[in-house]
Short mmCIF file of C-alpha atoms and ligand atoms in Angstrom, two decimals:
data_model
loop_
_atom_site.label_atom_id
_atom_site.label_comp_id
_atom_site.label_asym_id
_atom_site.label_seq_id
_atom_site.Cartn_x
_atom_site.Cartn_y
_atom_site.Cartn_z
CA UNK A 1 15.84 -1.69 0.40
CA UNK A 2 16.21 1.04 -1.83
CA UNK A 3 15.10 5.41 -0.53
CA UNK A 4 14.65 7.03 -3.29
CA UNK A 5 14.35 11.20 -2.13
CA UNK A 6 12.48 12.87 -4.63
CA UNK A 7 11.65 17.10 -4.28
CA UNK A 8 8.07 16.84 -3.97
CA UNK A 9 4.97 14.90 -3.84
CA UNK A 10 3.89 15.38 -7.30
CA UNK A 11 7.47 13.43 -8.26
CA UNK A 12 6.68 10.77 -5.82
CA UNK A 13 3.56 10.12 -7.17
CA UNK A 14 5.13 10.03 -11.11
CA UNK A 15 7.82 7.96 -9.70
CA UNK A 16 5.74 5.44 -8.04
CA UNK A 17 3.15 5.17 -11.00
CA UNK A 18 6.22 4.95 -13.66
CA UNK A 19 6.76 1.44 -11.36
CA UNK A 20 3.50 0.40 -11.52
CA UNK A 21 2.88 1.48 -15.20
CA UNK A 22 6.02 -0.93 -16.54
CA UNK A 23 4.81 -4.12 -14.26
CA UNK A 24 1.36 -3.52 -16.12
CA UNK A 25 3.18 -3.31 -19.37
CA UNK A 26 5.54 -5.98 -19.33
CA UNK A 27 3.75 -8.88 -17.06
CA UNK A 28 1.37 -11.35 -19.22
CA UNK A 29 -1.11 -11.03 -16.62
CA UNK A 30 0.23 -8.82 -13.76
CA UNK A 31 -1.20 -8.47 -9.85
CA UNK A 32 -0.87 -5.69 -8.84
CA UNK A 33 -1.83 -4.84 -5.32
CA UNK A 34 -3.57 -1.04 -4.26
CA UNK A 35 -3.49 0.82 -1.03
CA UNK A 36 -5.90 3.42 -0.11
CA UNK A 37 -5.92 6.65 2.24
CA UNK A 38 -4.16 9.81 0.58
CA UNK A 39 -0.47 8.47 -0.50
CA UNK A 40 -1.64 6.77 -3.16
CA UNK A 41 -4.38 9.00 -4.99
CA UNK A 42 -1.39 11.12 -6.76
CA UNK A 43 0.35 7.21 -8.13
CA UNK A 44 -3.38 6.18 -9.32
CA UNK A 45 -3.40 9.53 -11.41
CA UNK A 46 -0.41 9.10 -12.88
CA UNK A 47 -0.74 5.61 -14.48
CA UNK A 48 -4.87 6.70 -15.13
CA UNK A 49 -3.12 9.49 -17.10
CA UNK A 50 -0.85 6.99 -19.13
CA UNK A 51 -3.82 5.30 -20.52
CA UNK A 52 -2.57 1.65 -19.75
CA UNK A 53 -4.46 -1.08 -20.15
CA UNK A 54 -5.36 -3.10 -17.58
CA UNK A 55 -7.52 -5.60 -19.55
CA UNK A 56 -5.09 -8.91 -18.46
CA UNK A 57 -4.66 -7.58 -14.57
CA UNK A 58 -5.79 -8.31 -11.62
CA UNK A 59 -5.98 -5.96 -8.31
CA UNK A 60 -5.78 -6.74 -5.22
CA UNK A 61 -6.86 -5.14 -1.84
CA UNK A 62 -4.30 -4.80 1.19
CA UNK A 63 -7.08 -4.14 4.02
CA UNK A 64 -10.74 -3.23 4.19
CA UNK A 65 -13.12 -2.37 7.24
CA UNK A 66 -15.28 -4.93 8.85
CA UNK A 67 -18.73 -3.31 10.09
CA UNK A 68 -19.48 -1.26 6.89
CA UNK A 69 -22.16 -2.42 4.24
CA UNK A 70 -21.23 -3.83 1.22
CA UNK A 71 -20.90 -0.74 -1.16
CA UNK A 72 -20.44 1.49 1.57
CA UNK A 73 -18.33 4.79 -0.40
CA UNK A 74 -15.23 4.74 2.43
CA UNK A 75 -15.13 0.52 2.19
CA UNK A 76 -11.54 -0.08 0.41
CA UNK A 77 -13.15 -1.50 -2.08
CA UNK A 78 -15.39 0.81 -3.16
CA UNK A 79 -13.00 3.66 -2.61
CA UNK A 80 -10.26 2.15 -5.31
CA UNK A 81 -13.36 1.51 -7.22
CA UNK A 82 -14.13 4.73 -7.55
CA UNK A 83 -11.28 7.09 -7.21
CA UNK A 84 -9.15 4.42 -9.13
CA UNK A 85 -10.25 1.45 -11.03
CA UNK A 86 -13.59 2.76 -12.61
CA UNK A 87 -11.62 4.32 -15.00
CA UNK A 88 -9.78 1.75 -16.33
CA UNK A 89 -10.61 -1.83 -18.49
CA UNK A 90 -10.03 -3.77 -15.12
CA UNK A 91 -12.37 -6.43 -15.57
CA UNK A 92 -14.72 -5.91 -12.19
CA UNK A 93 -14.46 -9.53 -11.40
CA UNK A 94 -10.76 -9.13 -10.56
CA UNK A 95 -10.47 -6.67 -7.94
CA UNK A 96 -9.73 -8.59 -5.08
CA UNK A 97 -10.47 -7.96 -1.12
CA UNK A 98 -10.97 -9.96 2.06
CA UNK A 99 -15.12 -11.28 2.03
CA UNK A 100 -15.69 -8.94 5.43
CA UNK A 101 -19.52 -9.64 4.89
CA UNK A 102 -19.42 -12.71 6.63
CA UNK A 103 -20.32 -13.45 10.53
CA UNK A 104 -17.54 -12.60 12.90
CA UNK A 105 -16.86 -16.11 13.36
CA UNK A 106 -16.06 -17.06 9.87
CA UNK A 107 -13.98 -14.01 9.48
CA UNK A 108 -10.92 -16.41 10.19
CA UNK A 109 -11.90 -18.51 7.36
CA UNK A 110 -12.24 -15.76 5.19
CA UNK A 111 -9.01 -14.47 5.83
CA UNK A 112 -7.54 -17.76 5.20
CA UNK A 113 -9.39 -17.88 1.83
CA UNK A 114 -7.82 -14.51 0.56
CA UNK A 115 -4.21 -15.69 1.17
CA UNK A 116 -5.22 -18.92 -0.72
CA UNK A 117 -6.39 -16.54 -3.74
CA UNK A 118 -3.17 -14.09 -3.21
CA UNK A 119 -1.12 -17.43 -4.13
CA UNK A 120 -3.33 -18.78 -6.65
CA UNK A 121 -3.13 -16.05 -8.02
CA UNK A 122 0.30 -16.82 -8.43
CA UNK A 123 1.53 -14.30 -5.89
CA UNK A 124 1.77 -9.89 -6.09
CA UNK A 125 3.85 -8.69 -8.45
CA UNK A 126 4.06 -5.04 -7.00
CA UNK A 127 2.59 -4.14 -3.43
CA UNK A 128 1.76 -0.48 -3.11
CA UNK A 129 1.85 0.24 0.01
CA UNK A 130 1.39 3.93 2.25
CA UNK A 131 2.40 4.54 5.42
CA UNK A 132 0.74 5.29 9.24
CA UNK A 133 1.62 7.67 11.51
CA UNK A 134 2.15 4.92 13.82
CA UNK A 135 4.18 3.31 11.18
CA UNK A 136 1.75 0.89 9.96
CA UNK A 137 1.50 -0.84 6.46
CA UNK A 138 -1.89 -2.16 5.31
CA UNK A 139 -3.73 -1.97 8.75
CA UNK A 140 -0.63 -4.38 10.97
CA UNK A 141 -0.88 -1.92 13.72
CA UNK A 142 2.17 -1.66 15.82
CA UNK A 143 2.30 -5.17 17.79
CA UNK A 144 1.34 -6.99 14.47
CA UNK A 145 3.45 -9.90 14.57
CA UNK A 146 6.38 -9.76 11.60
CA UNK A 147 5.35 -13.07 10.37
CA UNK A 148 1.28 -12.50 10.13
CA UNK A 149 -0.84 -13.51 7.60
CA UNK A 150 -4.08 -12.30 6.64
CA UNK A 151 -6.72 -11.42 10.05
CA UNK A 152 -8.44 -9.06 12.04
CA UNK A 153 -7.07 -6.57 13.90
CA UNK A 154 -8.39 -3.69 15.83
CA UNK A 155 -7.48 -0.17 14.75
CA UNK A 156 -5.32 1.55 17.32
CA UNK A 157 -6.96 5.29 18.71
CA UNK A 158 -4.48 7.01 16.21
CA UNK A 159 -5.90 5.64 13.53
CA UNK A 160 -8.95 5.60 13.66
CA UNK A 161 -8.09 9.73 14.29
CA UNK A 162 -6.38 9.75 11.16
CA UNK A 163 -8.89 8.28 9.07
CA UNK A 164 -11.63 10.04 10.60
CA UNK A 165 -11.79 13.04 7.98
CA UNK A 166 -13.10 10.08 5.49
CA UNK A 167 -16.10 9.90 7.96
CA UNK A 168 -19.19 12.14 9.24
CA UNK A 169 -17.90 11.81 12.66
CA UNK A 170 -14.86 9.93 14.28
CA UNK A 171 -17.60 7.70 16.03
CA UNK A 172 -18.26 6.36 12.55
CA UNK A 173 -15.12 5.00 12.07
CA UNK A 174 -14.92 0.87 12.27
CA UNK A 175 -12.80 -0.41 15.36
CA UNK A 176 -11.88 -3.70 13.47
CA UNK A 177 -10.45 -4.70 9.61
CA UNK A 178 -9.04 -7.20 8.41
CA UNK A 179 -5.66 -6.53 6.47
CA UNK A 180 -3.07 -8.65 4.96
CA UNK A 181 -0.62 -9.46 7.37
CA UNK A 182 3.43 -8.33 7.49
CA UNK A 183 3.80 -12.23 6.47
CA UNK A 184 1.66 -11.97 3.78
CA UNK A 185 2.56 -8.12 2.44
CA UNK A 186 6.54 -9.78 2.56
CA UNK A 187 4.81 -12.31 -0.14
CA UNK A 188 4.83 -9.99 -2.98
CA UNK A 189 8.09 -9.61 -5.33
CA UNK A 190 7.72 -5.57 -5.24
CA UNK A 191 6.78 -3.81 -2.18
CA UNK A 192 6.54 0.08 -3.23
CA UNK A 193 5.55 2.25 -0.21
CA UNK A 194 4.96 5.85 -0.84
CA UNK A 195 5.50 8.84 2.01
CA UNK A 196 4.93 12.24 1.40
CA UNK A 197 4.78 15.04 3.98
CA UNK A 198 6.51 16.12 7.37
CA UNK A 199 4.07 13.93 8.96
CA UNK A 200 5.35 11.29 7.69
CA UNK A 201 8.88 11.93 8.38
CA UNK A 202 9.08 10.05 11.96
CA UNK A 203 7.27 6.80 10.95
CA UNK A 204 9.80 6.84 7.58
CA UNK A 205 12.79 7.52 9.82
CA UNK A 206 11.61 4.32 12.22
CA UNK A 207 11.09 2.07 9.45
CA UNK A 208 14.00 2.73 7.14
CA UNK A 209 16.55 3.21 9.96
CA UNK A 210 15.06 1.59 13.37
CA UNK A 211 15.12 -1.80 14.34
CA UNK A 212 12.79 -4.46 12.91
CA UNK A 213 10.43 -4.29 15.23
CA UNK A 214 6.50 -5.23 15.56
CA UNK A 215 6.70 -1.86 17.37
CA UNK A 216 6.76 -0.43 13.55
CA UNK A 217 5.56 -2.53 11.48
CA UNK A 218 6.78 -0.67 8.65
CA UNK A 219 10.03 -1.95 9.41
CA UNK A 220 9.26 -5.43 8.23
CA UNK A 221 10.55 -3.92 4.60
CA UNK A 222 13.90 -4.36 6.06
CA UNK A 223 14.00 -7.89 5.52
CA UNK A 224 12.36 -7.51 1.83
CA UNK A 225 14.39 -8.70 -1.11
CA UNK A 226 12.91 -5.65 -3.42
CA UNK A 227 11.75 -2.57 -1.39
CA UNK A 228 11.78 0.51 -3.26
CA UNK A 229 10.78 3.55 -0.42
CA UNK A 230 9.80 6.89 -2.33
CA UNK A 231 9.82 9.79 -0.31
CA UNK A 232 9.41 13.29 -0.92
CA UNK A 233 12.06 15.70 0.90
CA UNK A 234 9.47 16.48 3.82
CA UNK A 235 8.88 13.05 4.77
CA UNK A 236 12.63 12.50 3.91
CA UNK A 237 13.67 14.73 7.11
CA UNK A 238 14.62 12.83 9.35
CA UNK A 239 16.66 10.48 8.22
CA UNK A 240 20.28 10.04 8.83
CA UNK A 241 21.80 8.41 5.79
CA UNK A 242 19.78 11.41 3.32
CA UNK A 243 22.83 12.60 1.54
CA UNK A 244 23.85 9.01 0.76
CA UNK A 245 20.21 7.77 -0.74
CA UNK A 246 20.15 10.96 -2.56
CA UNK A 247 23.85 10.37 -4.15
CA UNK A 248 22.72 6.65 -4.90
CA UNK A 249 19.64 7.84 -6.72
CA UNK A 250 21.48 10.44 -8.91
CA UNK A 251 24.80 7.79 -9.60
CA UNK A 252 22.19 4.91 -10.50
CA UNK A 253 23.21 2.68 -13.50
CA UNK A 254 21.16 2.91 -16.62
CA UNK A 255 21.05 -0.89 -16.38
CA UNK A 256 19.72 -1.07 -12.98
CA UNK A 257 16.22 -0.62 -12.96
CA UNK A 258 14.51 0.44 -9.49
C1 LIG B 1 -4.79 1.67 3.52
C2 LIG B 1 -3.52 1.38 4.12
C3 LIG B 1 -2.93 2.24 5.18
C4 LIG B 1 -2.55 3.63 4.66
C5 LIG B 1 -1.94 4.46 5.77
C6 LIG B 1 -1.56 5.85 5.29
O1 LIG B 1 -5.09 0.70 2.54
O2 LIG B 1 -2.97 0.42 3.76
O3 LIG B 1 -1.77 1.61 5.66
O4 LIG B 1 -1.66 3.49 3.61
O5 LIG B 1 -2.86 4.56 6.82
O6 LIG B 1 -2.70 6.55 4.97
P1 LIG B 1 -2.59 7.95 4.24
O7 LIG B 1 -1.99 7.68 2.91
O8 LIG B 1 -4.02 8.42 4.12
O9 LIG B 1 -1.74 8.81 5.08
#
């Protein structure tokens, strides 16, 4: 697991994107797989702004909301579509997300079917990934078993608080998703999680420096091969071993890439 401390959210966002922007350029035919809420939007500017091509790419979605209609503007799918992939040569036909728009009792199957695809696929090459305030990653809310794959889960009250400024009213927002589990999110070669804010700084401190615990699911990137945590100094606060990640950062080798 690598912290990388950066000044500000702005340099987050540049460092982040300058990750996904070489996987795009130096992978054949790269997967790369999007978050959504706020963390991300600065990351998808970034590489937009780079102009690279994601003609041979596909995307795929961590989570989406079960309840909403298909093209509903805050689905995950429609939201990346819009605030992200619209403006690139993604071929429409490979974004990626759980099928959520199928009865309740074939959501199981469904959520089989997308980890099939995630390994036909031949596995993630990069997993963005933001953070909760409860420490979550896609929507494993704390309990979420270290080992899940793909399912549904039910949003805890938090949530469902913090995501209610995407909705008319906090009654709007969906009780149940389904997201790729801490099993299947620990598939992917890259996991890249972004944190940017005081808010953030607890949930950061739990997962980088807490036990591995289904309590914070976040810290399932603990027992990741290639975990690169950007944080900018206010979500950076609380952590104990600051000064060290910030010496590693500046001393890194030229020949060792993040
Ligand atoms: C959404 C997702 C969530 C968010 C998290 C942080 O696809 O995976 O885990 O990343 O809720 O949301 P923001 O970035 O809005 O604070």
């Amino acid at each position: 697991m690598e912290v990388v401390i950066v000044p500000n959210a702005q340099a987050a966002a540049a460092l982040a994107g300058q990750i996904l922007v070489d996987v795009l350029r130096s992978h054949p035919a790269p997967v790369v797989g999007l978050a959504t809420g706020s963390s991300p939007l600065g990351v998808y500017r970034y590489v937009l702004d780079r102009g690279v091509s994601w003609a041979h790419a596909s995307a795929v979605l961590l989570d989406e909301y079960v309840g909403l209609p298909p093209g509903h503007p805050e689905s995950y799918r429609e939201f990346i579509r819009r605030e992200f992939l619209e403006e690139t040569d993604l071929p429409a036909e490979r974004l990626h997300g759980p099928d959520v728009h199928v009865p309740g009792p074939e959501l199981p199957a469904a959520c089989a079917a997308y980890d099939r695809l995630l390994a036909d696929l031949g596995g993630v090459d990069v997993q963005l990934l933001g953070i909760g305030s409860d420490g979550h990653i896609g929507f494993n809310e704390p309990g979420s078993s270290l080992g899940s794959r793909t399912r549904v889960k039910t949003l805890t009250a938090t949530t469902r608080a913090d995501n209610a400024r995407f909705f008319d009213s906090p009654d709007d927002v969906p009780r149940h998703v389904v997201t790729q589990g801490l099993g299947t999110i620990l598939d992917a070669r890259h996991l890249l999680l972004i944190a940017t804010g005081a808010a953030k700084a607890a949930p950061i401190a739990a997962a980088v420096e807490g036990q591995v615990s289904a309590f914070c699911p976040a810290s399932v990137l603990q027992l990741h091969a290639h975990a690169t945590i950007v944080v900018d100094e206010a979500a950076a606060a609380r952590l104990e071993l600051a000064e060290y990640y910030r010496d590693t950062y500046r001393n890194k080798p030229p020949w060792q890439p993040l």
